[in-house]
Amino acid sequence: MSALDPTNPTSSLSSAEVGSDPHSYARPEEIRVRHIGLSWTVSFEERRLAGSATLWVERRDREAPLVLDTRDLEIERVEAGRLPGAVAEGEVPRLAEVQDVAWSEAAWAVGEPDAVLGQALSVTLPPDADLARIHYRTGPEATGLQWLGPRQTADGTDPFLYSQSQAIHARSWIPCQDSPGVRVTYDAVVRVPQTEASKDRVALMSARSEDRADHPAGEHRFVMPQPIPAYLIALAVGRVEFEALGDRSGVWAEPSVRARAAAELADVERMMAVAESLYGPYRWERYDVLVLPPAFPFGGMENPRLTFATPTILAGDRSLISLVAHELAHSWSGNLVTNATWDDLWLNEGFTVYIERRIVEALYGEGRARMEAMLGRQDLEDELARLHEPGDSRLSVDLRGRDPDDGMSDVAYEKGALFLRELEEGYGRDAFDPFIRRWFDEHAFTSVDSEEFEGFLERELVSVAEPRPGARPARPDAWIHGEGVPPGAPAPSSDAFAKVDEALAAFGAGKTGARALPTEGWTPHQWLHFLRGLPAELPAASLAELDAAYSLTASSNYEILAQWLELGVLRDYRAVDERLEQFLHTVGRRKFLLPLYEALLSADRRADAERIYAQARAGYHPITRHSLDRLLAGDGPS
Ligand code: BES
Ligand code: ZN
């Protein structure tokens, strides 16, 4: 790119110029952003953040422009400057509202918008500059932010804002090098305008809070001293309250949800202790969980220091708490050691599912861990059967030219976890656990790819440890680069599920009526297994019998409820319809919504699907909308 004209910000940047991360325009090998200072005013009326991002950069090629990722940002102007004074090793600069900088206008230009990648922002910096300040505001449709009206919250009193940056949505609210291979520290000042009605609104970030009593009301300060990739920068603003769980953990939730959330999450400290005993110290000081309104498109998001979670895990009996074990596990796999590009998502998610099950086993016993492993295995088989491209069944995939949100599948999660389980069984925990711990220690705060793991596996496990007698030696190539699940992979089994299978056989054959089923003492996991195992040809009358006996349509366990509603639609059991509509109007979790809308389509109820979607769409997150738009348009995989 040459001669940039600041008055004509339309120069174009072709995707051929994209660097080693196919989902980022940034060129960190030329200039690397080290720290971001963020300063925003939050406007719920306009649904925008307005302010500036100040980037401290390390220039490796003094000639090269600073190329950033953006999407739908309204950029007002860009300035260049020099950091006042040196930053000592291990120190974090405070740049959100840095003073004493002699700013000069910088030339900048944005490239052609790309539907997946957004737009490159290219800034020309004078030779001696190491700061760039971008004055901007976010677009009202920023894909990384969801602005909720009061009616979409549990308490219904205040609006709510939260971010979801993974995979490549940080660029829609922060101009940055939006690649998981680039880590930054950050600091922020967030202003939430104060009125009598809004004075209870709190701002939270994936960072250490630096709020002090002498700061102006409504002004929140943060610093994140550990370097993290942009997809882990997170913000939430709403009327939430805090409850401590332990010395270094707690929960944030809307007032009416707080006590229920704290009770559900009571095991968090024990989870941390288990993870630390296996994989070394927790390196993020605090672990808090923010329970969001139900529109949240995911189950959980591992924003460092502050996991974001759906309220649909609050089952009242801690049965869905493995999701928190999962997000906590990301404090090692993902946040400490990060996939360098989205092609290797399995290094984040496969490791995390593996660790999640180790935590569940330590806290709730092997039986429960096995049930969860079996449910996961079933998810994987279903996913493999649905994949359109066989290449997508590899752990290391090629997502060039595709939206990383679309490349997200159970393969990275469950096939990844199964691979690690095979290594664990092959070499024994005595060798395998310290091996994984070394992986984290030696790659802490860096980003890695599959090749790096293959080398480490060979050096640190295969060449120094013997497989256990009769066990299979490591076969990384088959797992990482081969399609599907290699034959002879670990096959989890569960006695508790075997009992359910007996009941299923008796019920399916008509030998046992619904009321006579031996369901006494069944856990929610067993119920899930039961519902998933019901024969395809089961008539609606049998569902009615089950419902009469077990009140499934009224279930308050969202995993069971979603499974049941899907069954109801598929088997034309219309008594679920009302609950289904209510569900589709309140819950935004994509994992639940996609199968439910798909079920409506496959049950020849397109008109119902379209009617409900037309009403509910405005309340769904942009990511959920994107998937559902494609599903309802019949555009294949979503
Ligand atoms: N990091 C993921 C969520 C994610 C992945 C968002 C890829 C965007 C792109 C998070 O840790 C996760 O895996 N959440 C799961 C729950 C988990 C228990 C499997 C979810 O949201 O369902
Ligand atoms: Zn995860």
XYZ file of C-alpha atoms and ligand atoms in Angstrom:
661
model
C 0.000 0.000 0.000
C 1.438 3.359 -0.922
C 0.732 7.078 -0.528
C -2.218 7.219 1.793
C -4.473 10.192 1.495
C -6.101 10.957 4.851
C -8.934 12.810 3.144
C -9.822 9.805 1.044
C -9.958 6.771 3.307
C -10.887 4.280 0.626
C -7.660 2.671 -0.506
C -8.157 -1.041 -0.843
C -6.337 -3.966 0.602
C -6.866 -7.314 -1.054
C -7.155 -10.514 0.944
C -3.985 -11.661 -0.825
C -2.201 -9.383 1.622
C -3.497 -11.282 4.625
C -0.585 -12.639 6.671
C 0.008 -15.947 8.447
C -3.325 -15.807 10.274
C -5.905 -16.108 7.501
C -8.466 -14.280 9.651
C -6.518 -11.126 10.326
C -5.228 -8.284 8.140
C -2.601 -7.462 10.759
C 1.089 -7.918 10.086
C 2.564 -8.418 13.529
C 5.915 -9.390 12.048
C 6.237 -5.747 10.906
C 4.626 -3.916 13.799
C 3.331 -5.594 16.920
C 0.787 -4.017 19.244
C 1.933 -4.529 22.846
C -0.688 -2.659 24.861
C -4.079 -1.056 24.278
C -5.512 1.823 26.316
C -9.282 2.048 25.956
C -11.470 4.990 26.831
C -15.191 4.880 26.161
C -18.476 6.438 27.052
C -21.310 3.901 26.939
C -24.518 5.106 25.322
C -27.504 2.797 25.738
C -29.651 5.288 23.826
C -27.473 5.172 20.754
C -26.244 1.642 21.338
C -22.664 2.716 20.861
C -19.334 2.948 22.599
C -17.623 6.220 21.732
C -14.052 7.130 22.578
C -10.556 6.068 21.684
C -8.099 3.199 21.562
C -4.452 4.056 22.152
C -2.063 1.431 20.863
C 1.511 1.077 22.006
C 3.436 -0.660 19.248
C 6.768 -2.327 18.752
C 8.118 -1.462 15.320
C 10.192 -4.120 13.686
C 10.016 -2.668 10.209
C 10.091 1.128 10.529
C 8.809 1.599 6.982
C 5.723 -0.543 7.396
C 2.281 0.936 8.124
C 0.330 -0.211 11.170
C -2.415 -2.465 9.797
C -5.347 -3.174 12.113
C -8.543 -5.195 11.907
C -11.857 -3.344 12.121
C -15.498 -4.021 11.321
C -18.188 -1.346 11.066
C -16.210 1.108 13.187
C -16.836 4.777 12.569
C -13.351 6.231 12.639
C -13.085 9.925 13.258
C -9.346 10.561 13.267
C -6.033 8.938 14.057
C -3.070 10.437 15.845
C 0.526 9.367 16.307
C 2.786 10.040 19.242
C 5.544 8.819 21.490
C 5.168 7.148 24.829
C 6.318 9.538 27.582
C 9.101 7.771 29.477
C 10.221 4.172 29.342
C 8.097 1.202 30.419
C 10.044 -1.004 32.806
C 10.176 -4.748 32.175
C 7.053 -6.299 33.659
C 5.300 -2.925 33.926
C 2.091 -2.068 32.151
C 1.651 1.419 30.690
C -1.579 3.317 31.428
C -2.725 4.670 28.114
C -6.508 4.990 28.324
C -6.196 8.680 29.090
C -2.457 9.231 28.831
C -1.335 12.849 29.229
C 1.913 14.469 28.123
C 1.893 13.135 24.585
C 2.561 15.535 21.711
C 0.022 14.069 19.312
C 0.206 14.670 15.571
C -2.411 13.806 12.965
C -1.627 10.514 11.226
C -2.609 9.504 7.702
C -4.941 6.526 7.601
C -7.075 4.573 5.187
C -9.504 1.690 5.347
C -9.641 -1.165 2.866
C -12.570 -2.745 1.075
C -14.978 -4.421 3.497
C -14.935 -8.209 3.475
C -18.022 -10.054 4.743
C -15.965 -12.263 7.052
C -12.854 -10.246 7.844
C -14.214 -6.735 8.036
C -11.940 -3.907 6.942
C -8.237 -3.278 7.288
C -7.299 0.057 8.809
C -3.868 1.165 7.731
C -2.106 3.944 9.634
C 1.080 5.654 8.494
C 3.281 6.422 11.490
C 6.215 8.837 11.554
C 9.539 6.994 11.952
C 9.906 7.654 15.673
C 6.261 7.089 16.740
C 5.344 4.199 19.009
C 1.786 5.252 19.857
C -1.286 5.407 17.654
C -4.551 6.801 18.978
C -7.734 6.014 17.099
C -10.794 8.129 17.877
C -13.885 6.173 16.890
C -17.285 4.893 17.814
C -18.801 1.470 17.328
C -21.597 0.842 14.854
C -25.029 0.088 16.298
C -24.840 -3.388 14.729
C -21.358 -4.286 16.031
C -21.141 -8.084 15.801
C -19.148 -8.307 19.023
C -21.629 -6.430 21.201
C -25.156 -7.153 22.232
C -27.317 -4.335 23.547
C -30.310 -5.657 25.447
C -33.425 -3.776 26.390
C -34.665 -4.094 29.997
C -37.255 -6.674 28.953
C -34.496 -9.014 27.852
C -32.987 -9.136 31.334
C -34.047 -11.191 34.328
C -35.051 -8.188 36.408
C -36.489 -6.070 33.620
C -35.350 -2.761 35.111
C -32.216 -1.774 33.199
C -30.671 -2.278 29.784
C -27.631 -4.531 29.504
C -24.551 -4.567 27.283
C -22.056 -7.348 26.868
C -19.328 -8.275 24.426
C -18.469 -11.611 22.817
C -15.217 -11.338 20.908
C -14.275 -14.910 20.050
C -13.521 -15.704 17.316
C -13.063 -12.478 15.286
C -15.522 -9.985 16.733
C -13.138 -7.901 18.881
C -12.507 -5.879 15.718
C -16.128 -4.699 15.723
C -15.589 -2.783 18.964
C -11.812 -2.282 19.189
C -9.448 -1.491 16.312
C -6.758 -4.095 16.984
C -4.591 -6.896 15.671
C -7.402 -9.377 16.014
C -5.412 -12.576 15.823
C -5.020 -15.141 18.625
C -1.304 -15.104 17.782
C -0.920 -11.527 19.067
C -1.069 -10.823 22.817
C -1.562 -7.450 24.449
C -1.998 -6.031 27.916
C -4.690 -3.400 28.313
C -6.090 -0.701 30.524
C -9.470 0.967 30.248
C -11.676 3.761 31.492
C -15.375 3.095 30.934
C -17.893 5.879 31.566
C -21.473 4.908 32.238
C -23.515 8.143 32.264
C -25.216 8.598 35.610
C -28.853 9.363 36.111
C -31.072 8.499 39.045
C -32.272 5.484 37.061
C -28.846 4.258 35.985
C -26.790 4.671 39.118
C -26.773 0.955 39.938
C -25.241 -0.014 36.597
C -21.825 -1.548 36.861
C -19.125 -1.994 34.220
C -17.026 -5.163 34.277
C -14.116 -6.244 32.114
C -11.822 -9.252 31.731
C -9.316 -7.335 33.823
C -8.435 -6.197 37.351
C -10.816 -3.549 38.595
C -9.096 -0.372 39.727
C -12.211 1.387 40.931
C -11.668 3.657 43.887
C -14.092 5.609 45.997
C -12.585 8.931 44.888
C -13.224 8.274 41.189
C -16.193 10.105 39.707
C -19.428 8.125 39.893
C -20.064 6.025 36.815
C -16.385 5.911 35.865
C -14.796 2.475 35.932
C -11.100 1.750 35.563
C -9.423 -1.507 34.645
C -6.010 -2.908 33.980
C -5.124 -6.281 32.502
C -1.475 -6.882 33.325
C -1.202 -10.326 31.715
C -0.847 -10.332 27.919
C -3.896 -11.823 26.200
C -5.135 -12.140 22.631
C -7.827 -9.672 21.515
C -10.567 -12.324 21.540
C -10.322 -12.374 25.341
C -10.977 -8.667 25.834
C -14.460 -8.421 27.293
C -16.880 -5.832 28.639
C -20.278 -5.975 30.307
C -22.443 -3.146 31.630
C -25.644 -3.723 33.529
C -27.308 -3.843 36.882
C -25.481 -6.740 38.490
C -24.423 -7.514 42.038
C -21.507 -9.443 43.451
C -21.382 -12.353 45.835
C -18.106 -13.850 47.009
C -17.591 -17.601 46.639
C -14.112 -17.702 48.165
C -11.074 -15.485 48.673
C -10.329 -15.173 45.015
C -13.619 -16.082 43.380
C -17.140 -14.786 43.160
C -20.218 -14.396 41.071
C -21.853 -11.400 39.417
C -25.513 -11.604 38.472
C -28.664 -9.545 38.300
C -30.123 -9.042 41.785
C -32.918 -11.584 41.346
C -30.470 -14.230 40.079
C -27.556 -13.663 42.418
C -28.379 -16.047 45.265
C -29.353 -18.851 42.907
C -26.156 -18.328 40.907
C -23.975 -18.335 44.022
C -25.533 -21.574 45.254
C -25.066 -23.257 41.885
C -21.419 -22.153 41.688
C -20.463 -23.074 45.242
C -17.849 -25.593 44.045
C -15.742 -23.095 42.108
C -12.955 -22.892 44.702
C -12.665 -26.670 44.771
C -12.526 -26.730 40.988
C -9.649 -24.258 41.093
C -7.815 -26.391 43.635
C -8.132 -29.497 41.450
C -6.964 -27.705 38.314
C -4.003 -26.197 40.154
C -2.959 -29.540 41.596
C -2.840 -30.968 38.085
C -1.595 -28.092 35.961
C 0.116 -25.555 38.169
C -0.826 -22.220 39.712
C -3.831 -20.215 38.573
C -2.147 -17.193 37.027
C -4.961 -14.674 36.770
C -5.391 -13.602 40.432
C -9.178 -13.797 40.531
C -11.797 -16.055 39.015
C -15.255 -14.532 38.846
C -18.272 -15.654 36.855
C -20.755 -13.222 35.348
C -24.167 -14.786 34.812
C -25.628 -12.997 31.807
C -29.201 -12.546 30.646
C -30.523 -15.553 28.665
C -29.833 -13.982 25.250
C -26.133 -14.899 25.546
C -25.361 -16.934 22.393
C -22.994 -19.401 24.069
C -22.998 -21.552 27.152
C -19.896 -19.911 28.463
C -16.969 -17.760 27.421
C -13.630 -17.956 29.168
C -12.892 -14.227 29.400
C -9.857 -14.157 31.712
C -10.648 -13.394 35.358
C -14.320 -13.156 34.431
C -16.066 -16.075 32.753
C -19.301 -15.096 31.010
C -22.031 -17.714 31.439
C -25.577 -18.382 30.309
C -28.205 -18.537 33.064
C -29.405 -21.804 31.507
C -26.806 -23.651 33.594
C -28.616 -22.719 36.807
C -30.475 -26.000 37.166
C -30.672 -25.832 40.956
C -28.783 -29.095 41.480
C -25.322 -28.258 40.046
C -25.925 -30.846 37.322
C -24.790 -28.501 34.543
C -21.811 -27.103 36.384
C -19.251 -28.848 34.187
C -19.637 -25.803 31.964
C -17.948 -23.735 34.651
C -15.247 -26.387 35.024
C -14.776 -25.994 31.276
C -14.442 -22.215 31.293
C -12.148 -22.371 34.314
C -9.978 -24.972 32.543
C -9.447 -22.450 29.751
C -7.376 -20.484 32.274
C -4.669 -22.973 31.274
C -5.715 -24.302 27.870
C -6.610 -21.319 25.728
C -5.878 -18.305 27.865
C -2.391 -19.249 29.040
C -1.473 -21.309 25.963
C -3.472 -20.211 22.952
C -4.129 -21.524 19.463
C -2.138 -19.237 17.139
C -4.880 -19.331 14.497
C -8.456 -20.631 14.475
C -7.315 -23.599 12.380
C -6.012 -25.133 15.612
C -9.012 -24.441 17.827
C -8.648 -27.990 19.137
C -5.565 -26.896 21.097
C -7.923 -24.634 23.054
C -11.128 -26.621 23.132
C -9.980 -30.265 22.996
C -7.536 -29.693 25.866
C -10.227 -27.834 27.764
C -12.837 -30.569 27.449
C -10.219 -33.076 28.590
C -9.378 -30.964 31.671
C -13.057 -30.230 32.345
C -13.661 -33.996 32.681
C -10.666 -34.394 34.978
C -12.117 -31.702 37.247
C -15.558 -33.320 37.139
C -14.047 -36.701 37.958
C -12.137 -35.311 40.947
C -15.158 -33.452 42.320
C -18.141 -35.582 41.404
C -16.658 -39.010 40.760
C -15.722 -41.175 37.834
C -19.307 -42.186 37.141
C -20.354 -38.656 36.314
C -17.233 -37.999 34.247
C -17.967 -41.138 32.243
C -21.547 -40.116 31.603
C -20.390 -36.743 30.352
C -17.737 -38.386 28.184
C -20.401 -40.637 26.665
C -22.738 -37.740 25.950
C -19.777 -35.975 24.352
C -18.943 -38.992 22.257
C -22.521 -39.088 21.048
C -22.352 -35.396 20.117
C -19.202 -36.125 18.170
C -20.780 -38.994 16.234
C -23.796 -36.805 15.392
C -21.507 -34.019 14.251
C -19.383 -36.316 12.107
C -22.529 -37.615 10.431
C -23.598 -34.065 9.600
C -20.311 -32.632 8.338
C -20.418 -31.636 4.701
C -16.667 -31.563 4.193
C -14.684 -34.614 5.320
C -11.679 -32.307 5.883
C -13.621 -30.689 8.718
C -13.276 -33.913 10.697
C -9.547 -33.285 11.140
C -8.321 -31.677 14.334
C -6.112 -29.260 12.443
C -8.390 -27.715 9.835
C -8.028 -25.201 7.035
C -10.440 -22.323 7.568
C -8.851 -19.955 5.051
C -11.616 -18.107 3.235
C -14.255 -19.246 5.729
C -15.857 -17.686 8.747
C -14.246 -19.206 11.858
C -17.666 -19.122 13.555
C -18.880 -21.569 10.922
C -15.864 -23.834 11.394
C -16.724 -24.380 15.042
C -17.801 -27.971 15.623
C -17.679 -30.767 18.145
C -14.626 -32.124 16.344
C -12.250 -29.654 18.030
C -13.929 -30.325 21.382
C -14.682 -34.008 21.536
C -12.227 -35.522 19.076
C -9.554 -33.332 20.662
C -10.432 -34.556 24.156
C -10.541 -38.160 22.968
C -7.033 -37.867 21.523
C -5.695 -36.672 24.877
C -7.627 -39.421 26.648
C -5.940 -42.000 24.415
C -2.530 -40.566 25.299
C -3.444 -40.601 28.984
C -4.548 -44.231 28.822
C -1.530 -45.181 26.727
C 1.153 -43.645 28.947
C -0.600 -43.530 32.308
C -1.420 -40.488 34.396
C 1.964 -40.628 36.128
C 3.653 -39.684 32.879
C 0.836 -37.877 31.111
C -0.234 -35.383 33.790
C 3.259 -33.873 34.271
C 3.660 -33.817 30.498
C 0.558 -31.625 30.117
C 1.664 -29.459 32.985
C 5.014 -28.880 31.251
C 3.163 -27.998 28.045
C 1.455 -25.168 29.926
C 4.521 -24.063 31.865
C 6.823 -23.971 28.882
C 4.347 -22.209 26.605
C 2.749 -19.889 29.146
C 1.489 -16.634 27.613
C 2.328 -17.728 24.091
C 0.349 -18.888 21.083
C 0.989 -22.304 19.562
C 0.027 -24.496 16.617
C -0.427 -28.217 16.041
C 3.129 -28.627 14.793
C 4.467 -27.225 18.037
C 2.392 -29.734 19.975
C 3.507 -32.626 17.779
C 7.157 -31.742 18.392
C 6.596 -31.363 22.125
C 4.715 -34.654 22.312
C 7.549 -36.478 20.564
C 10.285 -34.895 22.703
C 8.593 -34.834 26.071
C 6.447 -37.955 26.110
C 6.941 -40.415 23.266
C 10.743 -40.477 23.315
C 11.051 -40.532 27.111
C 8.153 -42.707 28.303
C 7.084 -46.245 27.461
C 3.473 -46.965 26.625
C 1.852 -49.104 29.301
C 1.884 -52.857 28.641
C -0.432 -53.668 25.775
C -1.219 -49.983 25.187
C -1.071 -48.241 21.864
C 1.838 -45.874 21.225
C 0.969 -42.274 20.369
C -0.429 -41.744 16.860
C -0.590 -37.949 16.568
C -0.649 -37.953 12.797
C -3.819 -40.057 12.585
C -5.546 -37.933 15.211
C -4.455 -34.457 14.161
C -4.338 -34.761 10.384
C -6.521 -37.796 9.713
C -10.250 -37.684 9.130
C -12.768 -38.978 11.654
C -11.939 -40.907 14.799
C -9.103 -43.449 14.423
C -10.247 -47.054 14.954
C -9.621 -48.346 18.453
C -10.059 -44.934 20.080
C -11.049 -44.952 23.759
C -14.716 -45.843 24.127
C -16.190 -44.483 27.342
C -18.791 -46.628 29.065
C -21.134 -46.045 31.976
C -23.018 -48.405 34.268
C -25.570 -45.711 34.969
C -26.273 -45.402 31.247
C -26.446 -49.180 30.870
C -29.414 -49.116 33.267
C -31.062 -46.441 31.165
C -30.465 -48.543 28.064
C -32.380 -51.409 29.695
C -35.263 -49.104 30.465
C -35.185 -47.772 26.913
C -35.334 -51.274 25.469
C -38.301 -52.203 27.665
C -40.149 -48.961 26.911
C -39.429 -49.135 23.184
C -40.675 -52.716 22.967
C -43.877 -51.700 24.723
C -43.084 -54.000 27.660
C -43.007 -51.216 30.216
C -45.338 -48.240 30.362
C -43.999 -44.757 31.094
C -45.069 -44.784 34.731
C -43.498 -48.165 35.402
C -40.046 -47.148 34.187
C -37.366 -47.543 36.884
C -36.486 -43.846 36.880
C -36.157 -43.538 40.625
C -32.910 -41.764 41.423
C -32.027 -40.995 37.824
C -29.702 -38.044 37.446
C -30.298 -35.345 34.816
C -27.526 -37.009 32.786
C -29.440 -40.268 32.780
C -32.582 -38.455 31.697
C -30.679 -36.849 28.856
C -29.369 -40.214 27.760
C -32.889 -41.609 27.956
C -34.378 -38.838 25.820
C -31.601 -39.091 23.262
C -32.101 -42.835 23.048
C -35.845 -42.895 22.409
C -36.611 -44.700 19.157
C -37.169 -42.568 16.071
C -40.625 -43.943 15.391
C -42.003 -43.236 18.863
C -45.575 -41.902 18.495
C -46.735 -38.640 20.030
C -48.957 -40.660 22.380
C -45.876 -42.161 24.035
C -44.443 -38.688 24.561
C -47.749 -37.681 26.144
C -47.453 -40.641 28.512
C -43.907 -39.689 29.465
C -44.950 -36.103 29.958
C -47.875 -37.088 32.180
C -45.569 -39.220 34.300
C -42.519 -36.940 34.499
C -43.658 -33.372 33.634
C -40.928 -32.990 31.047
C -42.480 -29.964 29.320
C -42.200 -28.188 32.664
C -38.562 -29.196 33.236
C -36.386 -26.424 34.628
C -33.221 -28.144 33.462
C -32.511 -26.460 30.129
C -30.497 -29.353 28.692
C -33.367 -31.727 29.342
C -35.950 -29.194 28.255
C -34.196 -28.424 24.949
C -33.838 -32.123 24.190
C -37.476 -32.738 25.069
C -38.793 -29.825 23.002
C -36.822 -31.052 20.005
C -38.328 -34.504 20.431
C -41.776 -32.995 20.789
C -41.425 -31.128 17.500
C -39.971 -34.095 15.644
C -42.710 -36.483 16.871
C -45.491 -33.953 16.416
C -46.366 -33.849 20.106
C -48.057 -30.469 19.996
C -48.448 -30.059 23.750
C -44.884 -28.675 23.793
C -45.694 -25.822 21.434
C -46.393 -23.150 23.979
C -43.275 -23.897 25.995
C -41.297 -24.073 22.771
C -42.351 -20.595 21.684
C -41.618 -19.187 25.093
C -38.172 -20.845 24.963
C -37.409 -19.470 21.500
C -38.383 -15.994 22.634
C -36.139 -15.914 25.693
C -33.114 -18.153 25.245
C -30.409 -17.042 22.801
C -28.016 -19.949 23.224
C -27.144 -21.049 19.707
C -26.547 -24.660 20.672
C -30.230 -24.939 21.694
C -31.776 -22.727 19.039
C -30.281 -24.332 15.950
C -31.618 -27.849 16.618
C -35.031 -26.478 17.573
C -35.448 -24.421 14.411
C -34.036 -27.314 12.396
C -36.589 -29.625 13.978
C -39.404 -27.263 12.971
C -38.130 -27.253 9.397
C -37.784 -31.003 9.230
C -41.262 -31.451 10.735
C -42.673 -29.449 7.803
C -43.389 -26.466 9.996
C -41.475 -23.826 8.079
C -44.307 -21.334 8.522
C -44.104 -21.672 12.314
C -40.310 -21.400 12.233
C -40.477 -18.232 10.147
C -43.233 -16.658 12.196
C -41.444 -17.241 15.493
C -38.106 -16.171 14.062
C -39.557 -12.969 12.671
C -40.675 -12.018 16.175
C -37.662 -13.310 18.084
C -34.819 -12.336 15.752
C -34.372 -8.796 17.048
C -33.650 -10.211 20.492
C -31.006 -12.688 19.307
C -27.291 -11.985 19.299
C -25.701 -11.132 15.908
C -23.837 -14.480 15.945
C -27.043 -16.430 16.575
C -28.846 -14.384 13.918
C -26.141 -15.078 11.396
C -26.482 -18.843 11.944
C -30.278 -18.794 11.915
C -30.502 -16.521 8.862
C -28.498 -19.107 6.987
C -30.475 -22.035 8.329
C -33.833 -20.515 7.417
C -32.595 -19.399 4.020
C -31.627 -23.015 3.409
C -27.967 -22.126 2.866
C -26.618 -25.401 4.134
C -24.481 -25.689 7.262
C -24.860 -22.882 9.717
N -14.579 -20.566 23.969
C -15.795 -21.269 23.868
C -16.876 -20.515 23.155
C -16.538 -20.147 21.727
C -15.804 -20.995 20.916
C -17.001 -18.954 21.217
C -15.497 -20.615 19.610
C -16.702 -18.575 19.925
C -15.954 -19.408 19.109
C -16.301 -21.710 25.243
O -15.277 -22.095 26.104
C -17.127 -22.945 25.033
O -16.592 -23.903 24.555
N -18.407 -22.905 25.390
C -19.312 -24.007 25.245
C -19.518 -24.722 26.544
C -18.606 -25.855 26.824
C -19.008 -26.534 28.123
C -18.494 -26.868 25.731
C -20.661 -23.470 24.856
O -20.823 -22.247 24.838
O -21.558 -24.251 24.578
Zn -14.316 -23.849 25.460
